[in-house]
Tab-separated table of C-alpha atoms and ligand atoms in Angstrom:
chain	number	residue	atom	x	y	z
A	1	UNK	CA	21.943	30.465	-10.581
A	2	UNK	CA	18.364	29.759	-10.547
A	3	UNK	CA	17.199	27.657	-7.869
A	4	UNK	CA	21.066	27.363	-6.403
A	5	UNK	CA	19.358	28.555	-2.815
A	6	UNK	CA	20.404	25.802	0.673
A	7	UNK	CA	16.783	25.937	0.717
A	8	UNK	CA	16.314	23.962	-2.618
A	9	UNK	CA	15.188	20.779	-0.612
A	10	UNK	CA	13.075	22.464	1.980
A	11	UNK	CA	10.032	24.921	0.315
A	12	UNK	CA	7.100	24.526	1.638
A	13	UNK	CA	5.600	21.908	-0.569
A	14	UNK	CA	3.351	23.715	-3.455
A	15	UNK	CA	0.817	20.498	-4.553
A	16	UNK	CA	-2.313	22.751	-3.775
A	17	UNK	CA	-1.412	25.534	-6.174
A	18	UNK	CA	1.097	23.439	-8.643
A	19	UNK	CA	-1.438	20.373	-9.435
A	20	UNK	CA	-5.149	21.293	-7.302
A	21	UNK	CA	-6.835	17.430	-9.238
A	22	UNK	CA	-4.188	15.605	-7.734
A	23	UNK	CA	-4.818	18.018	-4.335
A	24	UNK	CA	-8.272	17.485	-4.648
A	25	UNK	CA	-8.306	13.602	-4.970
A	26	UNK	CA	-5.555	13.604	-1.979
A	27	UNK	CA	-7.656	15.601	0.387
A	28	UNK	CA	-10.688	12.957	-0.621
A	29	UNK	CA	-8.822	10.356	0.265
A	30	UNK	CA	-7.179	11.902	3.449
A	31	UNK	CA	-10.737	13.016	4.863
A	32	UNK	CA	-11.741	8.778	3.860
A	33	UNK	CA	-8.872	7.663	6.355
A	34	UNK	CA	-9.606	9.872	8.923
A	35	UNK	CA	-13.425	9.499	9.014
A	36	UNK	CA	-13.673	5.831	8.275
A	37	UNK	CA	-12.800	2.420	9.698
A	38	UNK	CA	-10.261	1.081	7.812
A	39	UNK	CA	-10.298	-2.641	8.212
A	40	UNK	CA	-8.392	-3.784	5.231
A	41	UNK	CA	-6.299	-6.754	7.035
A	42	UNK	CA	-3.590	-6.063	4.666
A	43	UNK	CA	-3.194	-2.358	5.105
A	44	UNK	CA	-2.294	0.035	7.898
A	45	UNK	CA	-1.597	4.000	8.551
A	46	UNK	CA	2.182	5.281	8.596
A	47	UNK	CA	3.990	8.397	11.029
A	48	UNK	CA	4.626	11.375	9.677
A	49	UNK	CA	8.072	10.399	9.867
A	50	UNK	CA	7.996	7.669	7.469
A	51	UNK	CA	5.904	9.997	5.205
A	52	UNK	CA	8.530	12.473	4.765
A	53	UNK	CA	10.932	9.901	4.485
A	54	UNK	CA	9.342	8.582	1.416
A	55	UNK	CA	8.638	11.952	-0.139
A	56	UNK	CA	12.322	12.638	0.032
A	57	UNK	CA	15.398	13.663	-2.260
A	58	UNK	CA	16.234	9.805	-2.244
A	59	UNK	CA	14.057	9.083	-4.826
A	60	UNK	CA	15.713	11.545	-6.932
A	61	UNK	CA	18.956	8.191	-7.417
A	62	UNK	CA	19.530	5.597	-9.289
A	63	UNK	CA	21.886	2.869	-7.583
A	64	UNK	CA	22.058	-0.278	-8.930
A	65	UNK	CA	23.430	-2.881	-7.859
A	66	UNK	CA	24.488	-3.400	-3.635
A	67	UNK	CA	26.031	-1.394	-0.968
A	68	UNK	CA	29.184	-0.852	-1.970
A	69	UNK	CA	29.495	-1.785	-5.477
A	70	UNK	CA	26.850	0.489	-7.055
A	71	UNK	CA	27.004	0.789	-11.265
A	72	UNK	CA	26.672	4.847	-11.117
A	73	UNK	CA	28.593	7.579	-8.505
A	74	UNK	CA	27.177	9.554	-6.194
A	75	UNK	CA	25.499	6.425	-3.935
A	76	UNK	CA	27.713	7.308	-0.412
A	77	UNK	CA	24.853	8.198	0.895
A	78	UNK	CA	22.263	5.942	-0.814
A	79	UNK	CA	24.720	3.355	0.807
A	80	UNK	CA	24.513	4.681	4.505
A	81	UNK	CA	21.086	4.268	3.901
A	82	UNK	CA	20.693	0.832	2.525
A	83	UNK	CA	23.161	-0.682	5.095
A	84	UNK	CA	21.295	0.802	8.071
A	85	UNK	CA	17.876	-0.188	6.520
A	86	UNK	CA	19.319	-3.482	6.582
A	87	UNK	CA	21.273	-3.782	9.727
A	88	UNK	CA	17.787	-2.842	11.510
A	89	UNK	CA	15.772	-5.637	9.364
A	90	UNK	CA	18.331	-8.115	10.731
A	91	UNK	CA	18.367	-7.056	14.682
A	92	UNK	CA	14.525	-6.796	14.557
A	93	UNK	CA	13.779	-10.243	13.383
A	94	UNK	CA	16.879	-11.522	15.285
A	95	UNK	CA	18.525	-13.128	12.064
A	96	UNK	CA	21.333	-15.954	12.564
A	97	UNK	CA	24.802	-14.873	12.062
A	98	UNK	CA	25.126	-16.111	8.491
A	99	UNK	CA	21.876	-14.967	7.502
A	100	UNK	CA	21.707	-11.581	4.905
A	101	UNK	CA	19.245	-9.413	4.118
A	102	UNK	CA	17.798	-7.738	0.705
A	103	UNK	CA	15.294	-4.407	0.760
A	104	UNK	CA	15.599	-3.847	-2.274
A	105	UNK	CA	12.287	-5.718	-4.016
A	106	UNK	CA	10.164	-3.404	-4.877
A	107	UNK	CA	6.968	-5.501	-3.095
A	108	UNK	CA	6.038	-9.223	-2.226
A	109	UNK	CA	5.208	-10.154	-5.828
A	110	UNK	CA	8.636	-8.989	-7.201
A	111	UNK	CA	10.532	-10.804	-3.477
A	112	UNK	CA	8.461	-14.013	-4.344
A	113	UNK	CA	9.613	-14.064	-7.862
A	114	UNK	CA	13.137	-13.495	-6.804
A	115	UNK	CA	13.225	-16.130	-4.762
A	116	UNK	CA	11.758	-18.845	-7.705
A	117	UNK	CA	14.168	-17.152	-9.830
A	118	UNK	CA	17.210	-18.048	-7.859
A	119	UNK	CA	16.094	-20.948	-6.678
A	120	UNK	CA	14.061	-22.674	-9.514
A	121	UNK	CA	14.563	-24.009	-13.107
A	122	UNK	CA	11.507	-22.982	-15.152
A	123	UNK	CA	9.160	-25.573	-15.383
A	124	UNK	CA	10.176	-26.684	-11.455
A	125	UNK	CA	7.446	-27.381	-8.743
A	126	UNK	CA	5.883	-24.651	-6.345
A	127	UNK	CA	3.636	-26.382	-3.739
A	128	UNK	CA	1.558	-23.331	-1.693
A	129	UNK	CA	-1.406	-22.849	0.075
A	130	UNK	CA	-4.778	-23.050	-1.719
A	131	UNK	CA	-5.890	-19.792	-3.048
A	132	UNK	CA	-9.514	-20.339	-1.973
A	133	UNK	CA	-8.009	-21.467	1.839
A	134	UNK	CA	-6.263	-18.063	2.297
A	135	UNK	CA	-2.770	-18.585	-0.029
A	136	UNK	CA	-1.176	-15.994	-2.139
A	137	UNK	CA	-1.716	-15.435	-5.769
A	138	UNK	CA	1.948	-16.002	-6.315
A	139	UNK	CA	2.374	-19.083	-4.363
A	140	UNK	CA	1.164	-20.828	-7.797
A	141	UNK	CA	-2.231	-19.902	-8.205
A	142	UNK	CA	-3.866	-20.885	-11.637
A	143	UNK	CA	-7.518	-22.831	-12.563
A	144	UNK	CA	-9.531	-24.060	-15.056
A	145	UNK	CA	-12.642	-22.896	-15.814
A	146	UNK	CA	-15.899	-24.037	-14.675
A	147	UNK	CA	-13.785	-26.944	-12.301
A	148	UNK	CA	-15.367	-27.164	-9.185
A	149	UNK	CA	-12.992	-27.756	-5.991
A	150	UNK	CA	-13.279	-31.279	-5.019
A	151	UNK	CA	-13.338	-31.662	-1.567
A	152	UNK	CA	-11.790	-35.228	-1.143
A	153	UNK	CA	-8.856	-33.868	-2.506
A	154	UNK	CA	-5.735	-32.219	-0.458
A	155	UNK	CA	-4.233	-30.988	-3.972
A	156	UNK	CA	-5.413	-28.371	-6.432
A	157	UNK	CA	-3.389	-28.766	-9.251
A	158	UNK	CA	-4.889	-26.062	-11.055
A	159	UNK	CA	-5.431	-25.478	-14.788
A	160	UNK	CA	-4.145	-23.644	-18.345
A	161	UNK	CA	-5.071	-19.961	-16.473
A	162	UNK	CA	-2.264	-19.514	-15.174
A	163	UNK	CA	-2.792	-16.459	-13.488
A	164	UNK	CA	0.773	-15.168	-12.062
A	165	UNK	CA	4.487	-15.682	-12.769
A	166	UNK	CA	4.659	-18.172	-10.474
A	167	UNK	CA	2.552	-20.324	-11.985
A	168	UNK	CA	3.226	-19.327	-16.159
A	169	UNK	CA	6.904	-20.251	-15.526
A	170	UNK	CA	7.040	-22.707	-13.107
A	171	UNK	CA	4.685	-25.744	-12.477
A	172	UNK	CA	2.465	-25.419	-9.551
A	173	UNK	CA	0.136	-27.147	-7.288
A	174	UNK	CA	-1.673	-26.532	-4.139
A	175	UNK	CA	-1.980	-27.947	-0.805
A	176	UNK	CA	-5.833	-27.395	0.807
A	177	UNK	CA	-6.730	-27.046	4.742
A	178	UNK	CA	-8.848	-29.953	5.931
A	179	UNK	CA	-12.273	-29.170	4.948
A	180	UNK	CA	-13.704	-29.672	8.678
A	181	UNK	CA	-11.234	-27.745	10.713
A	182	UNK	CA	-10.274	-25.340	8.061
A	183	UNK	CA	-6.903	-25.832	9.412
A	184	UNK	CA	-3.567	-27.049	7.935
A	185	UNK	CA	-3.653	-30.582	8.371
A	186	UNK	CA	0.210	-31.331	8.592
A	187	UNK	CA	0.041	-34.678	8.520
A	188	UNK	CA	-1.895	-35.068	5.529
A	189	UNK	CA	0.215	-32.069	4.165
A	190	UNK	CA	3.173	-34.474	4.356
A	191	UNK	CA	1.891	-37.405	2.514
A	192	UNK	CA	0.930	-34.923	-0.127
A	193	UNK	CA	4.310	-33.142	-0.580
A	194	UNK	CA	6.145	-36.352	-0.473
A	195	UNK	CA	4.082	-37.785	-3.514
A	196	UNK	CA	4.541	-34.391	-5.645
A	197	UNK	CA	8.091	-33.647	-4.840
A	198	UNK	CA	8.397	-29.790	-5.141
A	199	UNK	CA	11.338	-27.847	-5.621
A	200	UNK	CA	9.914	-25.117	-3.106
A	201	UNK	CA	7.274	-25.808	-0.551
A	202	UNK	CA	5.574	-22.498	0.389
A	203	UNK	CA	3.352	-20.987	3.820
A	204	UNK	CA	1.842	-17.730	3.771
A	205	UNK	CA	-0.882	-15.816	2.459
A	206	UNK	CA	-3.693	-13.618	2.935
A	207	UNK	CA	-6.255	-14.834	4.644
A	208	UNK	CA	-5.011	-17.848	7.109
A	209	UNK	CA	-5.961	-16.695	10.199
A	210	UNK	CA	-3.819	-19.399	12.692
A	211	UNK	CA	-0.587	-19.700	13.704
A	212	UNK	CA	1.761	-22.266	11.276
A	213	UNK	CA	4.370	-24.632	12.766
A	214	UNK	CA	7.128	-23.493	10.918
A	215	UNK	CA	9.188	-26.644	11.907
A	216	UNK	CA	7.107	-29.177	11.120
A	217	UNK	CA	7.009	-27.207	7.648
A	218	UNK	CA	10.685	-26.885	7.644
A	219	UNK	CA	11.102	-30.666	8.297
A	220	UNK	CA	8.445	-31.618	5.460
A	221	UNK	CA	10.291	-29.913	3.175
A	222	UNK	CA	13.780	-30.967	3.640
A	223	UNK	CA	11.959	-34.779	3.897
A	224	UNK	CA	10.780	-34.233	0.554
A	225	UNK	CA	14.266	-32.458	-0.512
A	226	UNK	CA	12.242	-29.477	-1.320
A	227	UNK	CA	13.341	-25.884	0.005
A	228	UNK	CA	11.095	-23.758	2.450
A	229	UNK	CA	9.852	-20.777	1.510
A	230	UNK	CA	8.058	-18.509	4.966
A	231	UNK	CA	6.545	-15.733	3.050
A	232	UNK	CA	5.251	-13.859	6.161
A	233	UNK	CA	4.007	-10.524	4.491
A	234	UNK	CA	0.543	-10.600	6.727
A	235	UNK	CA	2.376	-11.101	9.610
A	236	UNK	CA	5.795	-9.046	9.743
A	237	UNK	CA	4.923	-6.856	12.444
A	238	UNK	CA	3.357	-9.727	14.797
A	239	UNK	CA	6.679	-11.226	14.322
A	240	UNK	CA	9.024	-8.543	14.826
A	241	UNK	CA	6.997	-8.184	17.916
A	242	UNK	CA	7.141	-11.645	19.491
A	243	UNK	CA	3.293	-11.997	19.159
A	244	UNK	CA	3.175	-14.382	17.108
A	245	UNK	CA	5.876	-17.015	15.924
A	246	UNK	CA	9.064	-16.710	13.829
A	247	UNK	CA	10.262	-18.423	10.729
A	248	UNK	CA	13.356	-16.444	11.009
A	249	UNK	CA	16.382	-19.062	11.222
A	250	UNK	CA	13.914	-21.853	10.518
A	251	UNK	CA	12.812	-21.894	6.768
A	252	UNK	CA	15.366	-21.357	3.968
A	253	UNK	CA	14.249	-18.254	2.692
A	254	UNK	CA	12.036	-15.883	4.711
A	255	UNK	CA	10.061	-13.226	2.593
A	256	UNK	CA	7.864	-9.964	3.642
A	257	UNK	CA	6.341	-6.967	2.325
A	258	UNK	CA	7.154	-3.879	4.954
A	259	UNK	CA	3.350	-2.114	5.068
A	260	UNK	CA	0.903	-4.672	7.026
A	261	UNK	CA	1.260	-5.304	10.255
A	262	UNK	CA	5.229	-4.298	10.316
A	263	UNK	CA	3.478	-0.648	9.549
A	264	UNK	CA	6.542	0.456	7.503
A	265	UNK	CA	5.521	2.069	3.516
A	266	UNK	CA	5.069	-0.220	0.931
A	267	UNK	CA	8.040	-2.458	-0.047
A	268	UNK	CA	9.628	-5.765	0.741
A	269	UNK	CA	12.214	-7.579	2.704
A	270	UNK	CA	14.027	-11.290	1.932
A	271	UNK	CA	16.023	-12.828	4.740
A	272	UNK	CA	18.476	-15.786	4.277
A	273	UNK	CA	21.366	-18.080	4.110
A	274	UNK	CA	24.179	-15.979	2.960
A	275	UNK	CA	25.012	-18.451	0.009
A	276	UNK	CA	21.115	-18.202	-0.928
A	277	UNK	CA	21.147	-14.594	-0.887
A	278	UNK	CA	23.898	-14.370	-3.186
A	279	UNK	CA	21.962	-16.234	-6.050
A	280	UNK	CA	18.935	-14.088	-4.613
A	281	UNK	CA	20.450	-10.868	-4.817
A	282	UNK	CA	21.094	-11.492	-8.289
A	283	UNK	CA	17.547	-12.580	-9.509
A	284	UNK	CA	16.246	-8.876	-7.512
A	285	UNK	CA	18.651	-6.817	-9.604
A	286	UNK	CA	19.593	-7.684	-12.405
A	287	UNK	CA	17.339	-10.646	-12.761
A	288	UNK	CA	14.079	-8.410	-12.218
A	289	UNK	CA	14.639	-5.144	-11.451
A	290	UNK	CA	16.053	-1.915	-12.007
A	291	UNK	CA	17.723	0.737	-9.462
A	292	UNK	CA	15.738	0.351	-5.746
A	293	UNK	CA	13.462	2.346	-4.823
A	294	UNK	CA	15.576	4.569	-2.488
A	295	UNK	CA	12.658	6.727	-1.316
A	296	UNK	CA	10.689	3.677	-0.325
A	297	UNK	CA	14.407	2.213	1.635
A	298	UNK	CA	14.248	5.363	3.349
A	299	UNK	CA	10.383	4.578	4.934
A	300	UNK	CA	11.164	1.349	5.462
A	301	UNK	CA	14.219	2.105	8.061
A	302	UNK	CA	12.239	4.989	9.498
A	303	UNK	CA	9.376	2.215	10.193
A	304	UNK	CA	12.085	-0.484	11.436
A	305	UNK	CA	13.195	1.938	14.015
A	306	UNK	CA	9.670	2.099	15.147
A	307	UNK	CA	9.140	-1.533	15.338
A	308	UNK	CA	11.975	-1.404	17.683
A	309	UNK	CA	10.644	0.485	20.270
A	310	UNK	CA	8.755	-1.184	22.909
A	311	UNK	CA	5.593	0.848	22.199
A	312	UNK	CA	5.205	-1.567	19.125
A	313	UNK	CA	5.309	-4.576	20.866
A	314	UNK	CA	2.154	-3.172	22.717
A	315	UNK	CA	0.806	-2.277	19.485
A	316	UNK	CA	1.136	-5.536	18.347
A	317	UNK	CA	-0.359	-7.430	21.058
A	318	UNK	CA	-3.209	-4.922	20.782
A	319	UNK	CA	-4.106	-5.905	17.082
A	320	UNK	CA	-4.298	-9.583	18.109
A	321	UNK	CA	-6.334	-8.640	21.482
A	322	UNK	CA	-8.327	-6.228	19.149
A	323	UNK	CA	-8.726	-9.177	16.469
A	324	UNK	CA	-10.150	-12.073	18.811
A	325	UNK	CA	-12.179	-9.351	20.064
A	326	UNK	CA	-13.597	-8.708	17.587
A	327	UNK	CA	-14.320	-12.219	16.311
A	328	UNK	CA	-15.958	-13.216	19.832
A	329	UNK	CA	-18.281	-10.295	19.276
A	330	UNK	CA	-19.406	-11.427	16.053
A	331	UNK	CA	-20.004	-14.675	16.826
A	332	UNK	CA	-22.220	-13.233	19.341
A	333	UNK	CA	-24.679	-11.826	16.472
A	334	UNK	CA	-24.717	-15.114	15.228
A	335	UNK	CA	-21.412	-14.388	11.933
A	336	UNK	CA	-19.790	-18.293	11.510
A	337	UNK	CA	-15.472	-17.194	11.940
A	338	UNK	CA	-13.229	-19.478	9.743
A	339	UNK	CA	-11.675	-21.750	11.637
A	340	UNK	CA	-13.584	-20.515	14.760
A	341	UNK	CA	-11.247	-17.381	15.938
A	342	UNK	CA	-7.985	-15.926	14.625
A	343	UNK	CA	-4.210	-16.251	16.227
A	344	UNK	CA	-3.499	-13.199	14.291
A	345	UNK	CA	-4.452	-9.564	13.040
A	346	UNK	CA	-7.374	-10.832	10.746
A	347	UNK	CA	-10.433	-12.972	10.439
A	348	UNK	CA	-12.227	-14.634	7.563
A	349	UNK	CA	-16.570	-14.465	7.879
A	350	UNK	CA	-18.029	-16.940	5.860
A	351	UNK	CA	-21.383	-15.460	5.254
A	352	UNK	CA	-23.625	-18.139	3.999
A	353	UNK	CA	-25.840	-18.630	6.643
A	354	UNK	CA	-26.674	-14.657	6.524
A	355	UNK	CA	-27.138	-15.712	2.599
A	356	UNK	CA	-25.283	-11.716	1.954
A	357	UNK	CA	-22.361	-12.825	0.567
A	358	UNK	CA	-18.856	-10.829	0.588
A	359	UNK	CA	-19.412	-8.878	-2.539
A	360	UNK	CA	-22.824	-6.951	-0.828
A	361	UNK	CA	-22.096	-7.026	2.103
A	362	UNK	CA	-18.460	-5.062	2.077
A	363	UNK	CA	-20.221	-2.733	-0.273
A	364	UNK	CA	-22.933	-1.512	2.196
A	365	UNK	CA	-20.312	-1.911	4.770
A	366	UNK	CA	-18.438	1.121	2.930
A	367	UNK	CA	-21.144	2.996	2.573
A	368	UNK	CA	-21.690	3.066	6.289
A	369	UNK	CA	-18.114	3.675	6.652
A	370	UNK	CA	-16.080	0.553	7.088
A	371	UNK	CA	-13.641	-0.584	4.754
A	372	UNK	CA	-13.194	-4.387	4.508
A	373	UNK	CA	-12.765	-6.609	1.515
A	374	UNK	CA	-14.776	-9.828	0.261
A	375	UNK	CA	-13.208	-12.900	-0.087
A	376	UNK	CA	-12.960	-16.659	-0.473
A	377	UNK	CA	-13.406	-19.080	2.049
A	378	UNK	CA	-12.009	-22.364	2.694
A	379	UNK	CA	-14.583	-25.101	0.517
A	380	UNK	CA	-16.041	-21.713	-1.401
A	381	UNK	CA	-18.291	-22.641	-4.115
A	382	UNK	CA	-18.540	-18.869	-5.147
A	383	UNK	CA	-16.720	-16.974	-7.591
A	384	UNK	CA	-13.681	-15.143	-6.126
A	385	UNK	CA	-15.424	-12.065	-7.526
A	386	UNK	CA	-18.231	-12.389	-5.711
A	387	UNK	CA	-17.309	-15.330	-2.796
A	388	UNK	CA	-18.791	-16.191	0.781
A	389	UNK	CA	-16.887	-14.129	2.740
A	390	UNK	CA	-15.830	-10.863	4.324
A	391	UNK	CA	-12.120	-10.451	5.396
A	392	UNK	CA	-11.154	-7.895	8.253
A	393	UNK	CA	-8.297	-6.767	9.980
A	394	UNK	CA	-7.153	-4.901	12.903
A	395	UNK	CA	-4.002	-3.145	12.024
A	396	UNK	CA	-5.301	0.455	10.948
A	397	UNK	CA	-7.868	0.252	13.770
A	398	UNK	CA	-4.938	-0.354	16.319
A	399	UNK	CA	-2.570	2.610	15.176
A	400	UNK	CA	-5.950	4.514	15.468
A	401	UNK	CA	-5.618	3.937	19.142
A	402	UNK	CA	-8.719	1.222	19.274
A	403	UNK	CA	-9.246	-1.217	22.148
A	404	UNK	CA	-11.144	-4.475	22.897
A	405	UNK	CA	-14.311	-2.692	23.661
A	406	UNK	CA	-14.542	-0.700	20.456
A	407	UNK	CA	-14.569	-4.239	18.705
A	408	UNK	CA	-18.355	-4.742	20.356
A	409	UNK	CA	-19.359	-1.332	19.156
A	410	UNK	CA	-17.392	-2.649	15.063
A	411	UNK	CA	-19.514	-5.548	15.393
A	412	UNK	CA	-22.830	-3.805	16.505
A	413	UNK	CA	-22.528	-1.915	13.569
A	414	UNK	CA	-21.574	-4.748	11.169
A	415	UNK	CA	-24.555	-6.950	12.160
A	416	UNK	CA	-26.774	-3.568	11.833
A	417	UNK	CA	-26.029	-3.309	8.421
A	418	UNK	CA	-26.275	-6.918	7.508
A	419	UNK	CA	-30.065	-6.729	8.979
A	420	UNK	CA	-30.532	-3.583	7.175
A	421	UNK	CA	-29.689	-5.143	3.798
A	422	UNK	CA	-30.847	-8.445	4.244
A	423	UNK	CA	-34.120	-7.514	2.556
A	424	UNK	CA	-32.342	-6.896	-0.411
A	425	UNK	CA	-29.713	-9.878	-0.736
A	426	UNK	CA	-31.669	-11.089	-3.889
A	427	UNK	CA	-31.105	-8.455	-6.239
A	428	UNK	CA	-28.477	-7.994	-8.987
A	429	UNK	CA	-25.251	-6.653	-7.811
A	430	UNK	CA	-26.092	-3.308	-9.432
A	431	UNK	CA	-29.620	-2.675	-8.215
A	432	UNK	CA	-28.017	-3.599	-5.135
A	433	UNK	CA	-25.365	-0.989	-4.663
A	434	UNK	CA	-28.450	1.817	-5.731
A	435	UNK	CA	-30.019	0.959	-3.283
A	436	UNK	CA	-27.677	1.374	-0.275
A	437	UNK	CA	-25.717	3.868	-1.480
A	438	UNK	CA	-28.834	5.744	-0.627
A	439	UNK	CA	-29.680	4.322	2.298
A	440	UNK	CA	-30.291	6.682	5.563
A	441	UNK	CA	-29.883	3.835	7.495
A	442	UNK	CA	-26.101	3.263	6.765
A	443	UNK	CA	-25.508	6.940	6.010
A	444	UNK	CA	-26.257	7.012	10.067
A	445	UNK	CA	-24.078	4.386	10.893
A	446	UNK	CA	-21.385	6.569	8.596
A	447	UNK	CA	-22.180	9.371	10.890
A	448	UNK	CA	-21.915	7.790	14.421
A	449	UNK	CA	-18.445	5.857	13.171
A	450	UNK	CA	-17.209	9.714	12.088
A	451	UNK	CA	-17.979	11.261	15.389
A	452	UNK	CA	-16.825	7.773	17.052
A	453	UNK	CA	-13.451	8.628	14.970
A	454	UNK	CA	-13.178	12.151	15.773
A	455	UNK	CA	-13.734	11.847	19.652
A	456	UNK	CA	-10.445	12.846	21.674
A	457	UNK	CA	-10.750	9.327	23.643
A	458	UNK	CA	-10.601	7.564	20.573
A	459	UNK	CA	-7.170	8.538	18.216
B	1	DSN	N1	-2.992	-7.715	-1.801
B	1	DSN	C1	-2.441	-8.267	-0.426
B	1	DSN	C2	-3.782	-9.033	0.627
B	1	DSN	O1	-4.598	-7.590	1.014
B	1	DSN	O2	-3.649	-9.750	1.526
B	1	DSN	C3	-1.643	-9.756	-0.038
B	1	DSN	O3	-0.881	-9.207	-1.350
């Protein structure tokens, strides 16, 4: 029979000859990831072993159901794989004996939706952090066009524009940070939660640079009779390494994506007490999805083992050292850092005093070889598509081996970009974009960064 030789799975990759179009795009992406400083706070750079597992024969198998209880035959190897992945997650995050793990949710948004579906009835209330202050779109975001933020109010009630399933199928309200400190004010929040009486209180998000007091949050939720969901997608790696505090065993449910500081491939993990997990398992499958992506689970299992090694603890600690060093170096160039610094892997820069805002700065930085993203800031007065801030993170550059002293160089490059483009701050975006695309000074910085990254000492 054709193709029946025992080396069927070991044949060399032939993407280049079979599909040169995709191959060329892949090469361009690899070149970009090699030669630029990738500093999107939610991105990282996985190992070859993870890529091998993700590109493996595991992707060929359907395995609807749970370990040992599948709807299709031939799942003995998948059972071994999923069991191993769950055991590694349980060990790494030191879950209580009565807790269980789900590794099947395809990514963070479906993981959060599965928790809501398991624990709430349609229309019940979710209370999460205000999106503009660093919350996440799946924590109940909705808005009303033209309605301005009222800083005197801690609660955002949203509006008719229900952006994600979390506001479309559930009632949602959001809590804001304190306008002066840009931090969660737990006393004010407690009053607001008791008044709102949500069925679930959610913490975590995409741009809150500080640690969260999980015990206090859980106690607030309990006083209000609410479940407490800690979404630790951003800081999961820092928590696994003991660099940030852990909500595992404190919150009712913990969710996280696996590809940020945890440095696995894309996917998600849910952890909760076994009684809740029975409902959550059913919400993931068959509630929201069919067969799990076994190749993703394979990659995550490999990444979890990497995260158990002593080097990972050092890596996670270095991520935070680098972020703190970058914040302080940027302050030296008069960049305003939201909340005055960071406890984590990310910092949020308020660009209001510079007069060049997030959209333009992020684009110019990209031309100069630094990839970051525009972001809203607390008390945001501009549109999310052209916001006041820039979010920047250190997981990827730390994987590349960069240390605190290198953060000084990055801050200097960022400041040179800002100084060069400030004369174009009033231009329309398209005109600005055309100018910066051809700017010799930015091309020069991009070459310096490429050379820096190709230096053997760096990575
Ligand atoms: N999109 C992710 C982030 O960048 O933070 C969160 O889902």
